């Protein structure tokens, strides 16, 4: 079964809107795991506009499934990850001030830097994943860094699939096939939803994990968080 890691950034956004502690991020993380999710993902950004660095520290004692911290490996982020020692760190090339992730790494141009960062995380027993577009050159480049996994950036697939274009899956199949040949683990995320997750999962060989936040939280407003988590789990079997 493909594992479901729930990104709780949107819960933090809602909490921060009123300045208090409602909803309680730690309680929501505990509940999501109780509902059956296999992991919790957070993506702190330098301005801490949703997830705060202290949230990462506090969640360490709450997350008993897989803990995945995403972000751009700048100095403060690296220090945070080494302090928290999550199960996995996902390296994302976010620009400062970016609303959301918008591209994967150029693993050729940034290969030396990524290799150095990944080696540091491996020395501390942290699994690594690199956020990449479904570009075969970038998959090859990721392999050269020594990363354990890649995370396929799925916005292009989700956008086209919403218009009924099932052929949008084809670059992802080719990327996953190459990743399997290179013995890279495969994760995926960005704009995956209840509408497209079963199709994506059924076409990607050896998909290990998906990280879903925005769509899952939006769907939960209508259907309930417990119900939606389990709807995803059914589609990921």
GROMACS .gro file of C-alpha atoms in nm:
model
  237
    1UNK     CA    1   0.000   0.000   0.000
    2UNK     CA    2   0.118   0.352  -0.077
    3UNK     CA    3   0.160   0.546   0.249
    4UNK     CA    4  -0.036   0.863   0.317
    5UNK     CA    5   0.145   1.150   0.487
    6UNK     CA    6  -0.085   1.441   0.570
    7UNK     CA    7   0.056   1.791   0.535
    8UNK     CA    8  -0.084   2.004   0.818
    9UNK     CA    9   0.035   2.346   0.699
   10UNK     CA   10  -0.323   2.458   0.638
   11UNK     CA   11  -0.415   2.377   0.998
   12UNK     CA   12  -0.135   2.610   1.108
   13UNK     CA   13  -0.259   2.878   0.867
   14UNK     CA   14  -0.604   2.863   1.025
   15UNK     CA   15  -0.458   2.878   1.376
   16UNK     CA   16  -0.237   3.174   1.293
   17UNK     CA   17  -0.528   3.370   1.147
   18UNK     CA   18  -0.663   3.436   1.497
   19UNK     CA   19  -0.338   3.444   1.688
   20UNK     CA   20  -0.432   3.180   1.943
   21UNK     CA   21  -0.403   2.803   1.953
   22UNK     CA   22  -0.730   2.702   1.783
   23UNK     CA   23  -0.718   2.465   1.608
   24UNK     CA   24  -0.455   2.295   1.820
   25UNK     CA   25  -0.191   2.177   1.572
   26UNK     CA   26  -0.054   1.906   1.799
   27UNK     CA   27  -0.400   1.763   1.867
   28UNK     CA   28  -0.484   1.761   1.498
   29UNK     CA   29  -0.159   1.576   1.422
   30UNK     CA   30  -0.240   1.321   1.691
   31UNK     CA   31  -0.594   1.277   1.559
   32UNK     CA   32  -0.482   1.236   1.196
   33UNK     CA   33  -0.255   0.952   1.302
   34UNK     CA   34  -0.537   0.800   1.507
   35UNK     CA   35  -0.759   0.814   1.198
   36UNK     CA   36  -0.506   0.594   1.017
   37UNK     CA   37  -0.263   0.820   0.828
   38UNK     CA   38   0.090   0.684   0.800
   39UNK     CA   39   0.268   1.011   0.861
   40UNK     CA   40   0.265   1.386   0.920
   41UNK     CA   41   0.429   1.637   0.687
   42UNK     CA   42   0.515   1.998   0.762
   43UNK     CA   43   0.675   2.261   0.540
   44UNK     CA   44   0.810   2.550   0.748
   45UNK     CA   45   0.908   2.858   0.552
   46UNK     CA   46   1.147   3.133   0.661
   47UNK     CA   47   0.863   3.378   0.741
   48UNK     CA   48   0.683   3.112   0.950
   49UNK     CA   49   0.351   3.223   0.803
   50UNK     CA   50   0.197   2.883   0.873
   51UNK     CA   51   0.419   2.620   1.034
   52UNK     CA   52   0.654   2.775   1.288
   53UNK     CA   53   0.995   2.633   1.366
   54UNK     CA   54   0.877   2.570   1.721
   55UNK     CA   55   0.591   2.360   1.581
   56UNK     CA   56   0.850   2.125   1.432
   57UNK     CA   57   1.013   2.087   1.770
   58UNK     CA   58   0.680   2.033   1.948
   59UNK     CA   59   0.556   1.780   1.692
   60UNK     CA   60   0.861   1.560   1.748
   61UNK     CA   61   0.704   1.420   2.065
   62UNK     CA   62   0.358   1.383   1.904
   63UNK     CA   63   0.433   1.216   1.572
   64UNK     CA   64   0.478   0.843   1.629
   65UNK     CA   65   0.433   0.752   1.261
   66UNK     CA   66   0.660   0.896   0.990
   67UNK     CA   67   0.760   1.258   1.041
   68UNK     CA   68   0.848   1.441   0.719
   69UNK     CA   69   0.987   1.795   0.718
   70UNK     CA   70   0.996   1.973   0.381
   71UNK     CA   71   1.183   2.286   0.287
   72UNK     CA   72   1.468   2.466   0.122
   73UNK     CA   73   1.795   2.354   0.286
   74UNK     CA   74   1.915   2.693   0.401
   75UNK     CA   75   2.114   2.718   0.724
   76UNK     CA   76   1.822   2.767   0.965
   77UNK     CA   77   1.627   2.485   0.802
   78UNK     CA   78   1.922   2.247   0.816
   79UNK     CA   79   1.975   2.328   1.183
   80UNK     CA   80   1.606   2.264   1.255
   81UNK     CA   81   1.607   1.927   1.080
   82UNK     CA   82   1.924   1.817   1.260
   83UNK     CA   83   1.766   1.918   1.589
   84UNK     CA   84   1.435   1.738   1.527
   85UNK     CA   85   1.576   1.435   1.342
   86UNK     CA   86   1.254   1.348   1.154
   87UNK     CA   87   1.208   1.022   0.968
   88UNK     CA   88   1.252   1.203   0.637
   89UNK     CA   89   1.357   1.542   0.507
   90UNK     CA   90   1.224   1.648   0.166
   91UNK     CA   91   1.438   1.911  -0.004
   92UNK     CA   92   1.230   2.167  -0.195
   93UNK     CA   93   1.381   2.463  -0.387
   94UNK     CA   94   1.134   2.724  -0.263
   95UNK     CA   95   1.214   3.086  -0.321
   96UNK     CA   96   1.176   3.310  -0.016
   97UNK     CA   97   0.818   3.438  -0.014
   98UNK     CA   98   0.685   3.169  -0.248
   99UNK     CA   99   0.314   3.104  -0.192
  100UNK     CA  100   0.361   2.735  -0.262
  101UNK     CA  101   0.610   2.506  -0.430
  102UNK     CA  102   0.629   2.574  -0.803
  103UNK     CA  103   0.918   2.368  -0.943
  104UNK     CA  104   1.146   2.078  -0.872
  105UNK     CA  105   1.523   2.096  -0.826
  106UNK     CA  106   1.769   2.130  -1.108
  107UNK     CA  107   1.965   1.835  -0.974
  108UNK     CA  108   2.247   1.890  -1.224
  109UNK     CA  109   2.313   2.258  -1.155
  110UNK     CA  110   2.277   2.212  -0.776
  111UNK     CA  111   2.422   1.861  -0.757
  112UNK     CA  112   2.728   1.945  -0.546
  113UNK     CA  113   2.525   2.141  -0.292
  114UNK     CA  114   2.252   1.879  -0.265
  115UNK     CA  115   2.513   1.605  -0.223
  116UNK     CA  116   2.677   1.793   0.064
  117UNK     CA  117   2.346   1.854   0.242
  118UNK     CA  118   2.226   1.497   0.191
  119UNK     CA  119   2.548   1.354   0.330
  120UNK     CA  120   2.500   1.561   0.645
  121UNK     CA  121   2.145   1.434   0.691
  122UNK     CA  122   2.252   1.075   0.629
  123UNK     CA  123   2.524   1.107   0.892
  124UNK     CA  124   2.240   1.189   1.133
  125UNK     CA  125   2.024   0.893   1.028
  126UNK     CA  126   1.764   1.098   0.837
  127UNK     CA  127   1.614   0.964   0.514
  128UNK     CA  128   1.629   1.213   0.227
  129UNK     CA  129   1.400   1.291  -0.066
  130UNK     CA  130   1.445   1.548  -0.344
  131UNK     CA  131   1.148   1.730  -0.499
  132UNK     CA  132   1.178   1.692  -0.877
  133UNK     CA  133   0.983   1.743  -1.197
  134UNK     CA  134   0.921   1.431  -1.407
  135UNK     CA  135   1.231   1.500  -1.615
  136UNK     CA  136   1.459   1.202  -1.678
  137UNK     CA  137   1.776   1.416  -1.660
  138UNK     CA  138   1.668   1.543  -1.319
  139UNK     CA  139   1.605   1.186  -1.201
  140UNK     CA  140   1.956   1.087  -1.309
  141UNK     CA  141   2.090   1.395  -1.134
  142UNK     CA  142   1.903   1.305  -0.816
  143UNK     CA  143   2.060   0.961  -0.815
  144UNK     CA  144   2.406   1.117  -0.832
  145UNK     CA  145   2.342   1.315  -0.510
  146UNK     CA  146   2.303   0.998  -0.303
  147UNK     CA  147   1.944   1.072  -0.201
  148UNK     CA  148   1.726   0.784  -0.084
  149UNK     CA  149   1.413   0.901  -0.266
  150UNK     CA  150   1.263   1.152  -0.502
  151UNK     CA  151   0.927   1.325  -0.465
  152UNK     CA  152   0.757   1.375  -0.799
  153UNK     CA  153   0.607   1.724  -0.833
  154UNK     CA  154   0.255   1.644  -0.950
  155UNK     CA  155   0.094   1.982  -1.017
  156UNK     CA  156   0.117   1.945  -1.397
  157UNK     CA  157  -0.049   1.603  -1.382
  158UNK     CA  158  -0.326   1.722  -1.150
  159UNK     CA  159  -0.400   2.028  -1.362
  160UNK     CA  160  -0.428   1.835  -1.688
  161UNK     CA  161  -0.614   1.544  -1.533
  162UNK     CA  162  -0.876   1.792  -1.415
  163UNK     CA  163  -0.946   1.867  -1.782
  164UNK     CA  164  -0.979   1.496  -1.859
  165UNK     CA  165  -0.631   1.454  -2.005
  166UNK     CA  166  -0.522   1.113  -1.880
  167UNK     CA  167  -0.210   1.125  -2.097
  168UNK     CA  168  -0.069   1.373  -1.847
  169UNK     CA  169   0.041   1.071  -1.643
  170UNK     CA  170   0.287   0.955  -1.910
  171UNK     CA  171   0.592   1.165  -1.806
  172UNK     CA  172   0.540   1.046  -1.449
  173UNK     CA  173   0.532   0.681  -1.554
  174UNK     CA  174   0.861   0.727  -1.743
  175UNK     CA  175   1.016   0.909  -1.447
  176UNK     CA  176   0.903   0.640  -1.203
  177UNK     CA  177   1.029   0.363  -1.430
  178UNK     CA  178   1.374   0.523  -1.440
  179UNK     CA  179   1.371   0.584  -1.064
  180UNK     CA  180   1.293   0.217  -1.007
  181UNK     CA  181   1.581   0.116  -1.234
  182UNK     CA  182   1.811   0.346  -1.036
  183UNK     CA  183   1.679   0.206  -0.706
  184UNK     CA  184   1.543   0.541  -0.594
  185UNK     CA  185   1.234   0.537  -0.374
  186UNK     CA  186   0.937   0.727  -0.515
  187UNK     CA  187   0.719   0.975  -0.328
  188UNK     CA  188   0.477   1.222  -0.485
  189UNK     CA  189   0.289   1.535  -0.394
  190UNK     CA  190   0.126   1.865  -0.491
  191UNK     CA  191  -0.239   1.902  -0.592
  192UNK     CA  192  -0.315   1.533  -0.553
  193UNK     CA  193  -0.675   1.491  -0.439
  194UNK     CA  194  -0.958   1.241  -0.397
  195UNK     CA  195  -1.043   1.302  -0.763
  196UNK     CA  196  -0.706   1.198  -0.905
  197UNK     CA  197  -0.520   0.995  -0.642
  198UNK     CA  198  -0.645   0.648  -0.740
  199UNK     CA  199  -0.556   0.701  -1.107
  200UNK     CA  200  -0.211   0.835  -1.018
  201UNK     CA  201  -0.133   0.555  -0.775
  202UNK     CA  202  -0.252   0.283  -1.013
  203UNK     CA  203  -0.016   0.405  -1.286
  204UNK     CA  204   0.302   0.472  -1.089
  205UNK     CA  205   0.502   0.155  -1.019
  206UNK     CA  206   0.626   0.120  -0.660
  207UNK     CA  207   0.485   0.450  -0.535
  208UNK     CA  208   0.594   0.450  -0.172
  209UNK     CA  209   0.433   0.762  -0.028
  210UNK     CA  210   0.214   1.061  -0.112
  211UNK     CA  211   0.210   1.386   0.082
  212UNK     CA  212  -0.126   1.563   0.065
  213UNK     CA  213  -0.234   1.877   0.244
  214UNK     CA  214  -0.430   2.149   0.070
  215UNK     CA  215  -0.683   1.926  -0.106
  216UNK     CA  216  -0.726   1.694   0.191
  217UNK     CA  217  -0.801   1.979   0.431
  218UNK     CA  218  -1.040   2.145   0.184
  219UNK     CA  219  -1.224   1.817   0.129
  220UNK     CA  220  -1.244   1.770   0.504
  221UNK     CA  221  -1.442   2.093   0.542
  222UNK     CA  222  -1.732   1.915   0.372
  223UNK     CA  223  -1.671   1.550   0.454
  224UNK     CA  224  -1.490   1.548   0.788
  225UNK     CA  225  -1.123   1.485   0.860
  226UNK     CA  226  -1.156   1.126   0.985
  227UNK     CA  227  -1.372   1.034   0.686
  228UNK     CA  228  -1.142   1.196   0.429
  229UNK     CA  229  -0.824   1.037   0.568
  230UNK     CA  230  -0.988   0.697   0.534
  231UNK     CA  231  -1.119   0.775   0.186
  232UNK     CA  232  -0.758   0.837   0.080
  233UNK     CA  233  -0.642   0.518   0.247
  234UNK     CA  234  -0.901   0.318   0.051
  235UNK     CA  235  -0.788   0.472  -0.279
  236UNK     CA  236  -0.419   0.407  -0.198
  237UNK     CA  237  -0.462   0.034  -0.137
   0.00000   0.00000   0.00000
